[in-house]
Short mmCIF file of C-alpha atoms and ligand atoms in Angstrom, two decimals:
data_model
loop_
_atom_site.label_atom_id
_atom_site.label_comp_id
_atom_site.label_asym_id
_atom_site.label_seq_id
_atom_site.Cartn_x
_atom_site.Cartn_y
_atom_site.Cartn_z
CA MET X 271 -8.82 21.45 -12.59
CA THR X 272 -9.10 20.31 -8.95
CA TYR X 273 -11.46 22.84 -8.10
CA LEU X 274 -13.80 21.36 -10.99
CA ALA X 275 -17.14 19.50 -9.70
CA LYS X 276 -18.53 16.72 -11.78
CA PRO X 277 -22.07 17.30 -13.09
CA ARG X 278 -24.22 16.12 -10.85
CA LEU X 279 -26.72 14.73 -13.97
CA HIS X 280 -26.72 11.05 -13.98
CA HIS X 281 -28.94 8.21 -15.78
CA PRO X 282 -31.96 7.93 -14.16
CA GLN X 283 -31.44 4.13 -13.84
CA LEU X 284 -27.92 4.32 -12.16
CA ALA X 285 -28.12 1.59 -9.65
CA GLU X 286 -28.52 2.31 -6.17
CA ASN X 287 -27.15 0.91 -3.14
CA ALA X 288 -29.80 -0.11 0.15
CA LEU X 289 -28.65 3.69 1.48
CA GLY X 290 -30.33 5.12 -1.70
CA TYR X 291 -26.65 6.40 -3.00
CA THR X 292 -25.57 5.60 -6.50
CA ARG X 293 -22.09 5.09 -7.45
CA ARG X 294 -21.83 9.20 -7.96
CA ASP X 295 -22.40 9.72 -4.80
CA TYR X 296 -19.14 8.82 -3.92
CA GLU X 297 -17.16 10.27 -6.49
CA GLY X 298 -14.88 13.58 -6.24
CA SER X 299 -13.88 16.11 -8.19
CA VAL X 300 -12.17 15.86 -11.80
CA SER X 301 -8.98 14.25 -11.66
CA THR X 302 -6.03 16.43 -12.88
CA LEU X 303 -3.68 13.45 -13.12
CA CYS X 304 -2.18 12.06 -16.21
CA ALA X 305 -4.25 10.17 -18.59
CA GLY X 306 -3.69 6.24 -17.81
CA CYS X 307 -2.12 6.86 -14.45
CA GLY X 308 -2.60 4.14 -12.25
CA HIS X 309 -3.68 6.30 -9.16
CA ASP X 310 -6.94 7.10 -10.90
CA SER X 311 -7.71 3.17 -11.10
CA ILE X 312 -6.94 2.91 -7.37
CA SER X 313 -9.42 6.04 -7.11
CA ALA X 314 -12.40 4.20 -9.07
CA ALA X 315 -11.89 1.12 -7.01
CA ILE X 316 -12.01 2.83 -3.27
CA ILE X 317 -15.34 4.57 -4.59
CA GLN X 318 -16.56 0.96 -6.13
CA ALA X 319 -15.84 -0.25 -2.50
CA CYS X 320 -17.56 2.42 -0.81
CA TYR X 321 -20.34 1.94 -2.83
CA GLU X 322 -20.43 -1.84 -2.70
CA LEU X 323 -20.30 -1.67 1.12
CA GLU X 324 -23.08 0.85 1.50
CA LEU X 325 -21.18 3.21 3.78
CA PRO X 326 -22.59 6.62 4.34
CA PRO X 327 -20.07 8.96 3.08
CA HIS X 328 -20.29 11.13 6.21
CA ARG X 329 -18.75 8.51 8.09
CA ILE X 330 -15.76 8.31 6.16
CA ALA X 331 -12.44 10.22 6.53
CA LYS X 332 -10.01 10.47 4.15
CA LEU X 333 -6.38 11.42 4.68
CA SER X 334 -3.34 11.71 2.57
CA GLY X 335 -0.04 13.34 2.46
CA ILE X 336 2.00 15.07 -0.58
CA GLY X 337 2.22 13.60 -3.97
CA CYS X 338 0.23 12.85 -7.01
CA SER X 339 -1.22 9.71 -4.98
CA SER X 340 -1.95 11.92 -1.77
CA LYS X 341 -3.66 14.59 -4.18
CA THR X 342 -6.33 11.70 -4.93
CA PRO X 343 -8.40 12.18 -2.07
CA ASP X 344 -10.13 14.98 -4.14
CA TYR X 345 -11.23 12.86 -6.64
CA PHE X 346 -13.20 10.54 -4.46
CA LEU X 347 -15.67 10.61 -1.64
CA GLY X 348 -16.54 14.10 -2.08
CA ASN X 349 -19.03 14.14 0.69
CA SER X 350 -16.69 12.76 3.32
CA HIS X 351 -14.24 14.27 5.69
CA GLY X 352 -10.90 15.30 4.30
CA PHE X 353 -7.18 15.80 5.62
CA ASN X 354 -4.27 16.30 3.26
CA THR X 355 -1.31 16.96 5.35
CA VAL X 356 2.21 17.70 4.84
CA HIS X 357 4.71 15.24 3.12
CA GLY X 358 5.09 11.93 5.21
CA ARG X 359 2.53 12.88 8.16
CA MET X 360 -0.68 11.70 7.21
CA PRO X 361 -0.21 8.58 9.57
CA SER X 362 0.20 11.01 12.80
CA VAL X 363 -2.62 13.47 11.31
CA LEU X 364 -4.88 10.03 11.42
CA THR X 365 -3.64 8.67 14.49
CA GLY X 366 -4.83 11.95 16.19
CA ALA X 367 -7.98 11.99 14.59
CA ASN X 368 -8.71 8.54 15.13
CA LEU X 369 -8.00 8.89 18.89
CA ALA X 370 -10.46 11.76 19.02
CA ASN X 371 -13.27 9.93 17.25
CA ARG X 372 -13.53 6.24 17.17
CA GLU X 373 -16.74 6.09 15.47
CA LEU X 374 -15.30 7.46 11.77
CA ILE X 375 -13.93 5.12 9.30
CA TYR X 376 -10.38 5.98 8.76
CA LEU X 377 -8.94 5.81 5.04
CA GLY X 378 -5.37 6.88 4.57
CA VAL X 379 -4.02 7.42 1.00
CA SER X 380 -0.12 7.92 0.56
CA GLY X 381 2.75 7.21 -2.05
CA ASP X 382 5.68 5.57 -1.89
CA GLY X 383 7.85 8.84 -1.32
CA ASP X 384 5.13 9.73 1.02
CA SER X 385 5.61 6.45 2.99
CA ALA X 386 8.66 5.13 2.46
CA SER X 387 10.83 8.14 2.35
CA ILE X 388 9.79 11.17 4.31
CA GLY X 389 7.21 9.26 6.22
CA LEU X 390 8.95 5.89 6.70
CA GLY X 391 8.91 6.43 10.88
CA GLN X 392 5.53 7.61 10.46
CA PHE X 393 4.31 4.75 8.40
CA ALA X 394 6.11 2.01 10.96
CA HIS X 395 4.63 3.36 14.15
CA ALA X 396 0.98 4.04 13.06
CA ILE X 397 1.29 0.11 11.48
CA ARG X 398 2.82 -0.82 14.83
CA ARG X 399 0.44 0.64 17.08
CA GLY X 400 -2.23 -1.16 15.72
CA VAL X 401 -4.40 2.33 14.64
CA ASN X 402 -7.70 0.94 13.12
CA MET X 403 -7.42 2.20 9.66
CA THR X 404 -7.04 0.94 5.95
CA TYR X 405 -3.60 2.14 4.82
CA ILE X 406 -3.41 2.57 1.23
CA VAL X 407 -0.03 3.20 -0.77
CA GLU X 408 -0.34 3.94 -4.23
CA ASN X 409 3.54 2.54 -5.29
CA ASN X 410 4.92 3.77 -8.54
CA GLY X 411 8.55 3.15 -7.38
CA VAL X 412 9.23 6.78 -8.25
CA TYR X 413 8.57 10.73 -7.01
CA GLY X 414 5.46 11.26 -9.57
CA LEU X 415 4.86 14.82 -8.59
CA THR X 416 8.58 15.97 -8.47
CA LYS X 417 9.11 14.70 -12.04
CA GLY X 418 10.78 11.36 -11.58
CA GLN X 419 13.23 10.74 -9.05
CA PHE X 420 13.89 7.43 -7.60
CA SER X 421 11.87 6.28 -4.64
CA ALA X 422 12.82 3.99 -1.85
CA THR X 423 10.70 1.22 -3.25
CA SER X 424 12.46 1.40 -6.89
CA ASP X 425 13.90 -1.99 -7.03
CA LYS X 426 18.02 -2.24 -7.16
CA GLY X 427 19.00 -2.47 -10.48
CA SER X 428 16.05 -1.04 -12.10
CA LYS X 429 16.28 2.02 -14.68
CA SER X 430 15.04 5.56 -14.68
CA LYS X 431 13.39 6.93 -17.86
CA ARG X 432 16.61 8.30 -18.76
CA GLY X 433 18.26 4.80 -18.39
CA VAL X 434 20.06 5.70 -14.98
CA VAL X 435 20.36 2.56 -12.92
CA ASN X 436 19.22 2.22 -9.19
CA HIS X 437 21.91 1.22 -6.91
CA ASP X 438 19.84 1.48 -3.75
CA ALA X 439 18.25 -1.48 -2.09
CA ALA X 440 14.49 -1.33 -2.17
CA ILE X 441 12.12 -0.93 1.08
CA ASP X 442 9.23 -3.44 0.50
CA LEU X 443 6.64 -1.83 2.53
CA VAL X 444 4.46 -5.37 2.44
CA SER X 445 7.25 -6.83 4.19
CA MET X 446 7.78 -4.24 6.62
CA ALA X 447 3.99 -3.73 7.58
CA LEU X 448 4.24 -7.75 8.22
CA GLN X 449 7.26 -7.60 10.45
CA LEU X 450 5.86 -4.41 12.13
CA GLY X 451 2.66 -6.30 13.03
CA ALA X 452 -0.01 -5.41 11.25
CA THR X 453 -3.22 -7.14 11.08
CA PHE X 454 -4.19 -7.34 7.48
CA VAL X 455 -1.76 -6.73 4.98
CA ALA X 456 -2.22 -7.16 1.11
CA ARG X 457 -0.60 -6.26 -2.16
CA SER X 458 -2.42 -5.48 -5.26
CA PHE X 459 -1.89 -3.79 -9.00
CA SER X 460 -4.24 -0.64 -9.95
CA GLY X 461 -4.94 -2.62 -13.03
CA ASP X 462 -6.43 -5.91 -11.77
CA LYS X 463 -9.76 -4.05 -10.48
CA ALA X 464 -11.26 -7.45 -9.94
CA GLN X 465 -8.80 -8.25 -7.28
CA LEU X 466 -8.40 -4.56 -5.93
CA VAL X 467 -12.17 -4.01 -4.95
CA PRO X 468 -12.66 -6.84 -2.73
CA LEU X 469 -9.01 -6.03 -0.84
CA ILE X 470 -10.17 -2.30 -0.01
CA LYS X 471 -13.81 -3.74 1.11
CA ALA X 472 -12.32 -6.22 3.78
CA ALA X 473 -9.54 -3.69 4.71
CA LEU X 474 -12.46 -1.26 5.45
CA SER X 475 -14.18 -3.72 7.34
CA HIS X 476 -11.17 -4.77 9.36
CA LYS X 477 -10.40 -3.59 13.08
CA GLY X 478 -7.03 -2.86 13.52
CA ALA X 479 -4.09 -1.48 10.86
CA ALA X 480 -5.00 -2.66 7.31
CA PHE X 481 -2.49 -2.11 5.03
CA ILE X 482 -2.70 -2.37 1.08
CA ASP X 483 0.24 -1.66 -1.16
CA THR X 484 -0.80 -1.28 -4.84
CA ILE X 485 1.58 -1.09 -7.65
CA SER X 486 0.09 1.48 -9.38
CA PRO X 487 2.33 2.78 -12.86
CA CYS X 488 3.20 6.21 -13.47
CA VAL X 489 2.86 6.44 -16.92
CA GLN X 490 5.09 9.68 -17.58
CA PHE X 491 7.96 8.83 -15.46
CA ASN X 492 8.17 4.94 -14.42
CA ASN X 493 6.31 2.77 -17.31
CA HIS X 494 9.31 2.09 -19.53
CA ALA X 495 11.69 -1.08 -20.11
CA GLY X 496 13.74 -1.44 -17.37
CA SER X 497 11.31 -0.27 -14.76
CA THR X 498 9.78 -3.43 -12.44
CA LYS X 499 6.59 -0.97 -11.78
CA SER X 500 5.63 -0.69 -15.31
CA TYR X 501 2.39 -2.21 -16.59
CA ASP X 502 4.30 -4.66 -18.60
CA TYR X 503 6.46 -5.91 -16.04
CA VAL X 504 3.63 -6.09 -13.14
CA ARG X 505 1.32 -8.35 -15.72
CA GLU X 506 4.22 -10.44 -16.64
CA HIS X 507 5.49 -10.98 -12.80
CA ASN X 508 1.92 -11.00 -11.37
CA GLU X 509 1.81 -14.06 -8.85
CA ALA X 510 -1.31 -13.89 -7.06
CA VAL X 511 -1.96 -16.12 -4.08
CA ASN X 512 -5.71 -15.94 -3.67
CA ARG X 513 -8.93 -14.25 -5.10
CA LEU X 514 -10.52 -12.85 -2.48
CA ASP X 515 -14.72 -12.56 -2.37
CA MET X 516 -16.13 -9.94 0.68
CA VAL X 517 -19.47 -11.29 1.88
CA LEU X 518 -21.14 -8.55 4.31
CA PRO X 519 -22.29 -10.12 7.48
CA ARG X 520 -26.39 -9.61 6.18
CA ALA X 521 -25.80 -11.27 3.30
CA PRO X 522 -25.87 -15.06 2.61
CA ILE X 523 -22.85 -16.78 2.04
CA GLN X 524 -22.16 -18.27 -1.72
CA VAL X 525 -19.19 -19.24 -2.80
CA ASP X 526 -18.43 -20.27 -6.23
CA TYR X 527 -15.39 -22.29 -5.52
CA GLU X 528 -14.36 -26.01 -5.41
CA PRO X 529 -14.13 -27.35 -1.66
CA GLY X 530 -10.89 -27.59 -0.67
CA THR X 531 -9.70 -25.10 -2.36
CA THR X 532 -11.57 -21.89 -0.34
CA THR X 533 -10.75 -20.44 2.96
CA THR X 534 -13.04 -18.67 4.95
CA VAL X 535 -12.27 -16.26 7.40
CA THR X 536 -14.72 -14.36 9.52
CA GLN X 537 -13.82 -10.65 10.71
CA HIS X 538 -14.97 -8.88 14.02
CA ASP X 539 -17.85 -7.06 12.02
CA GLY X 540 -19.39 -10.36 11.03
CA SER X 541 -18.12 -10.00 7.36
CA VAL X 542 -16.61 -13.12 5.84
CA LEU X 543 -13.47 -13.18 3.46
CA SER X 544 -13.85 -15.98 1.21
CA LEU X 545 -10.38 -16.82 -0.17
CA HIS X 546 -9.80 -18.65 -3.15
CA LYS X 547 -6.36 -20.42 -2.94
CA LEU X 548 -4.31 -19.87 -6.07
CA ALA X 549 -1.22 -20.73 -4.64
CA GLU X 550 -1.18 -24.24 -3.29
CA HIS X 551 -0.39 -24.59 0.73
CA TYR X 552 -0.56 -20.86 1.28
CA ASP X 553 -1.96 -19.88 4.12
CA PRO X 554 -2.89 -16.23 5.23
CA THR X 555 -3.05 -16.57 8.66
CA ASP X 556 0.33 -17.52 8.99
CA ARG X 557 2.70 -14.52 9.22
CA LEU X 558 6.33 -16.05 9.33
CA ALA X 559 5.51 -18.03 6.43
CA ALA X 560 3.80 -15.14 4.59
CA MET X 561 7.02 -13.48 5.37
CA ALA X 562 8.86 -16.50 3.94
CA PHE X 563 7.16 -16.64 0.66
CA LEU X 564 7.61 -12.99 0.17
CA ALA X 565 11.44 -13.11 0.23
CA GLU X 566 11.54 -15.89 -1.76
CA ARG X 567 9.52 -14.74 -4.76
CA GLN X 568 10.80 -11.54 -4.48
CA ALA X 569 14.23 -12.50 -4.96
CA ARG X 570 12.98 -14.40 -8.30
CA GLY X 571 11.48 -10.96 -9.60
CA GLU X 572 7.91 -11.93 -8.88
CA VAL X 573 5.57 -9.30 -7.70
CA VAL X 574 3.29 -11.36 -5.39
CA THR X 575 -0.50 -10.06 -4.37
CA GLY X 576 -3.88 -11.08 -2.94
CA LEU X 577 -4.50 -11.43 0.60
CA LEU X 578 -1.09 -12.22 2.34
CA TYR X 579 -2.08 -11.99 5.71
CA VAL X 580 -5.05 -11.58 8.25
CA ASP X 581 -5.44 -11.57 12.12
CA PRO X 582 -9.75 -11.61 12.11
CA GLU X 583 -9.05 -11.50 16.09
CA ALA X 584 -6.72 -8.36 16.10
CA GLU X 585 -7.35 -5.54 18.80
CA ASP X 586 -6.79 -1.96 17.65
CA LEU X 587 -5.31 1.21 19.47
CA HIS X 588 -8.50 2.08 21.45
CA GLU X 589 -8.43 -1.22 23.02
CA ALA X 590 -4.70 -1.01 24.22
CA LEU X 591 -5.03 2.34 25.58
CA GLU X 592 -8.55 1.63 27.00
CA THR X 593 -10.25 4.65 25.75
CA VAL X 594 -13.67 5.87 26.24
CA ASP X 595 -16.22 4.40 23.79
CA THR X 596 -17.52 8.10 23.32
CA PRO X 597 -15.78 10.35 20.71
CA LEU X 598 -13.96 13.09 22.76
CA ASN X 599 -16.22 15.60 20.63
CA VAL X 600 -19.04 14.65 22.46
CA LEU X 601 -17.90 14.59 25.90
CA SER X 602 -19.43 17.35 28.16
CA ASP X 603 -17.23 19.96 29.72
CA ALA X 604 -17.76 18.02 32.80
CA GLU X 605 -16.69 14.84 31.97
CA LEU X 606 -13.54 16.54 29.87
CA THR X 607 -12.23 18.11 33.03
CA PRO X 608 -13.20 16.24 36.18
CA GLY X 609 -11.97 18.97 38.52
CA ALA X 610 -8.78 19.35 40.79
CA ALA X 611 -9.73 16.68 43.07
CA ALA X 612 -9.60 14.05 40.29
CA LEU X 613 -6.52 15.88 39.27
CA GLU X 614 -4.83 15.32 42.78
CA LYS X 615 -5.76 11.80 42.74
CA LEU X 616 -4.08 11.30 39.37
CA ASN X 617 -0.54 12.99 40.40
CA ALA X 618 -0.53 11.28 43.75
CA ALA X 619 -0.95 8.03 41.95
CA LEU X 620 2.07 9.23 39.49
CA ARG X 621 4.46 10.29 42.50
C1 TPP P 264 8.75 18.56 3.32
C2 TPP P 264 8.82 18.25 1.78
N1 TPP P 264 9.79 17.67 1.30
C3 TPP P 264 10.04 17.49 -0.08
C4 TPP P 264 8.53 18.05 -0.67
C5 TPP P 264 8.60 17.57 -2.55
N2 TPP P 264 7.90 16.60 -2.90
C6 TPP P 264 6.47 16.89 -2.86
S1 TPP P 264 5.67 15.25 -3.17
C7 TPP P 264 7.43 14.59 -3.55
C8 TPP P 264 6.93 13.03 -3.26
C9 TPP P 264 6.25 12.34 -3.85
O1 TPP P 264 6.37 10.73 -4.11
P1 TPP P 264 4.88 9.86 -3.65
O2 TPP P 264 4.66 9.91 -2.60
O3 TPP P 264 5.78 8.55 -4.26
O4 TPP P 264 3.75 10.58 -4.75
P2 TPP P 264 3.52 9.96 -5.99
O5 TPP P 264 3.52 11.66 -6.79
O6 TPP P 264 4.80 9.18 -6.88
O7 TPP P 264 2.34 9.81 -6.57
C10 TPP P 264 8.25 15.25 -2.94
C11 TPP P 264 9.81 14.56 -2.81
C12 TPP P 264 7.39 18.54 0.00
N3 TPP P 264 6.49 18.71 -0.86
N4 TPP P 264 7.74 18.70 1.28
S1 SF4 P 265 3.31 12.19 -12.80
FE1 SF4 P 265 2.97 10.09 -13.04
S2 SF4 P 265 2.19 9.72 -10.78
FE2 SF4 P 265 1.70 11.97 -11.56
S3 SF4 P 265 -0.22 11.82 -12.44
FE3 SF4 P 265 1.30 11.39 -13.79
S4 SF4 P 265 1.40 9.34 -14.41
FE4 SF4 P 265 0.21 10.03 -12.13
MG1 MG P 266 5.33 7.38 -6.13
#
């Protein structure tokens, strides 16, 4: 039951981060998802990432839409701000919250139905505007909550559990995010925590629109032979372009990899992304090359994962709009209502 809180007791020697919090302090209530659902692994990765980044839970705002995936914010970050919107509307509510208070760290969690069908327009505009957020789609290629209809990310030719063939072309959210101007784009797999945790950490540290498409098998409706979003299919066709290590600004940079096979990218906040190249010649700072690489591999039925693109110099929506630095909720009445003379001046400027 979603209202069942986890017991607070934990092992007295459970490790603490620099804030004195244990991993348990980043958990939420008991999950009600099906045992083995990929979404629960993504929740665990988010918990681990926030714990390792030493984020104060009260500084995080988690938002979602509707679906099994969108239920998950109940199962992590129980001490953070949360808003469960209506179906497909998470991006606009997140944009509004972000404009009102730029000091919080925004985490949007959605599903392939939520973002690629009813919320496609919302997804597109939040990404192209460069809202400072981490946007995770828990992509199972199916409407899990409503019992297994094809979603817009189901591959053409893939089969439903009952053997029905999907005749519609699939939307690839990663390619869309690249085309729309996202400044951090990654794909991962719920079954690969070693890859997913650093990607979430890097996305949370990124300034601008960071998008992670996470293939997350639905064991109930889309984990059979014929599905391209099953555990077996993704394991067999996963092609990682790089392995990421995320180094916090204050930590010494230690990289184990052979020189020549590692690229480092320093983000706005000083964090260093250390990328061990797995695909020769893959450059995660070249947007056009990334799009071409994805299209080519997709045509071969491969699932390309890793950090696909990053622009470390990205600006966000606040810079484009030249908003005030102070969150709106701490501005005084006088600052929020500058009076008739100021209004008259503004109107005159628009005539
Ligand atoms: C306006 C509206 N239309 C339709 C629905 C029914 N509905 C609920 S969840 C969902 C799809 C969820 O799919 P996805 O986002 O992929 O999440 P999953 O359950 O697969 O994680 C739909 C169509 C709804 N809740 N609201
Ligand atoms: S129906 Fe599918 S997506 Fe929903 S909880 Fe079960 S396994 Fe997960
Ligand atoms: Mg889904």
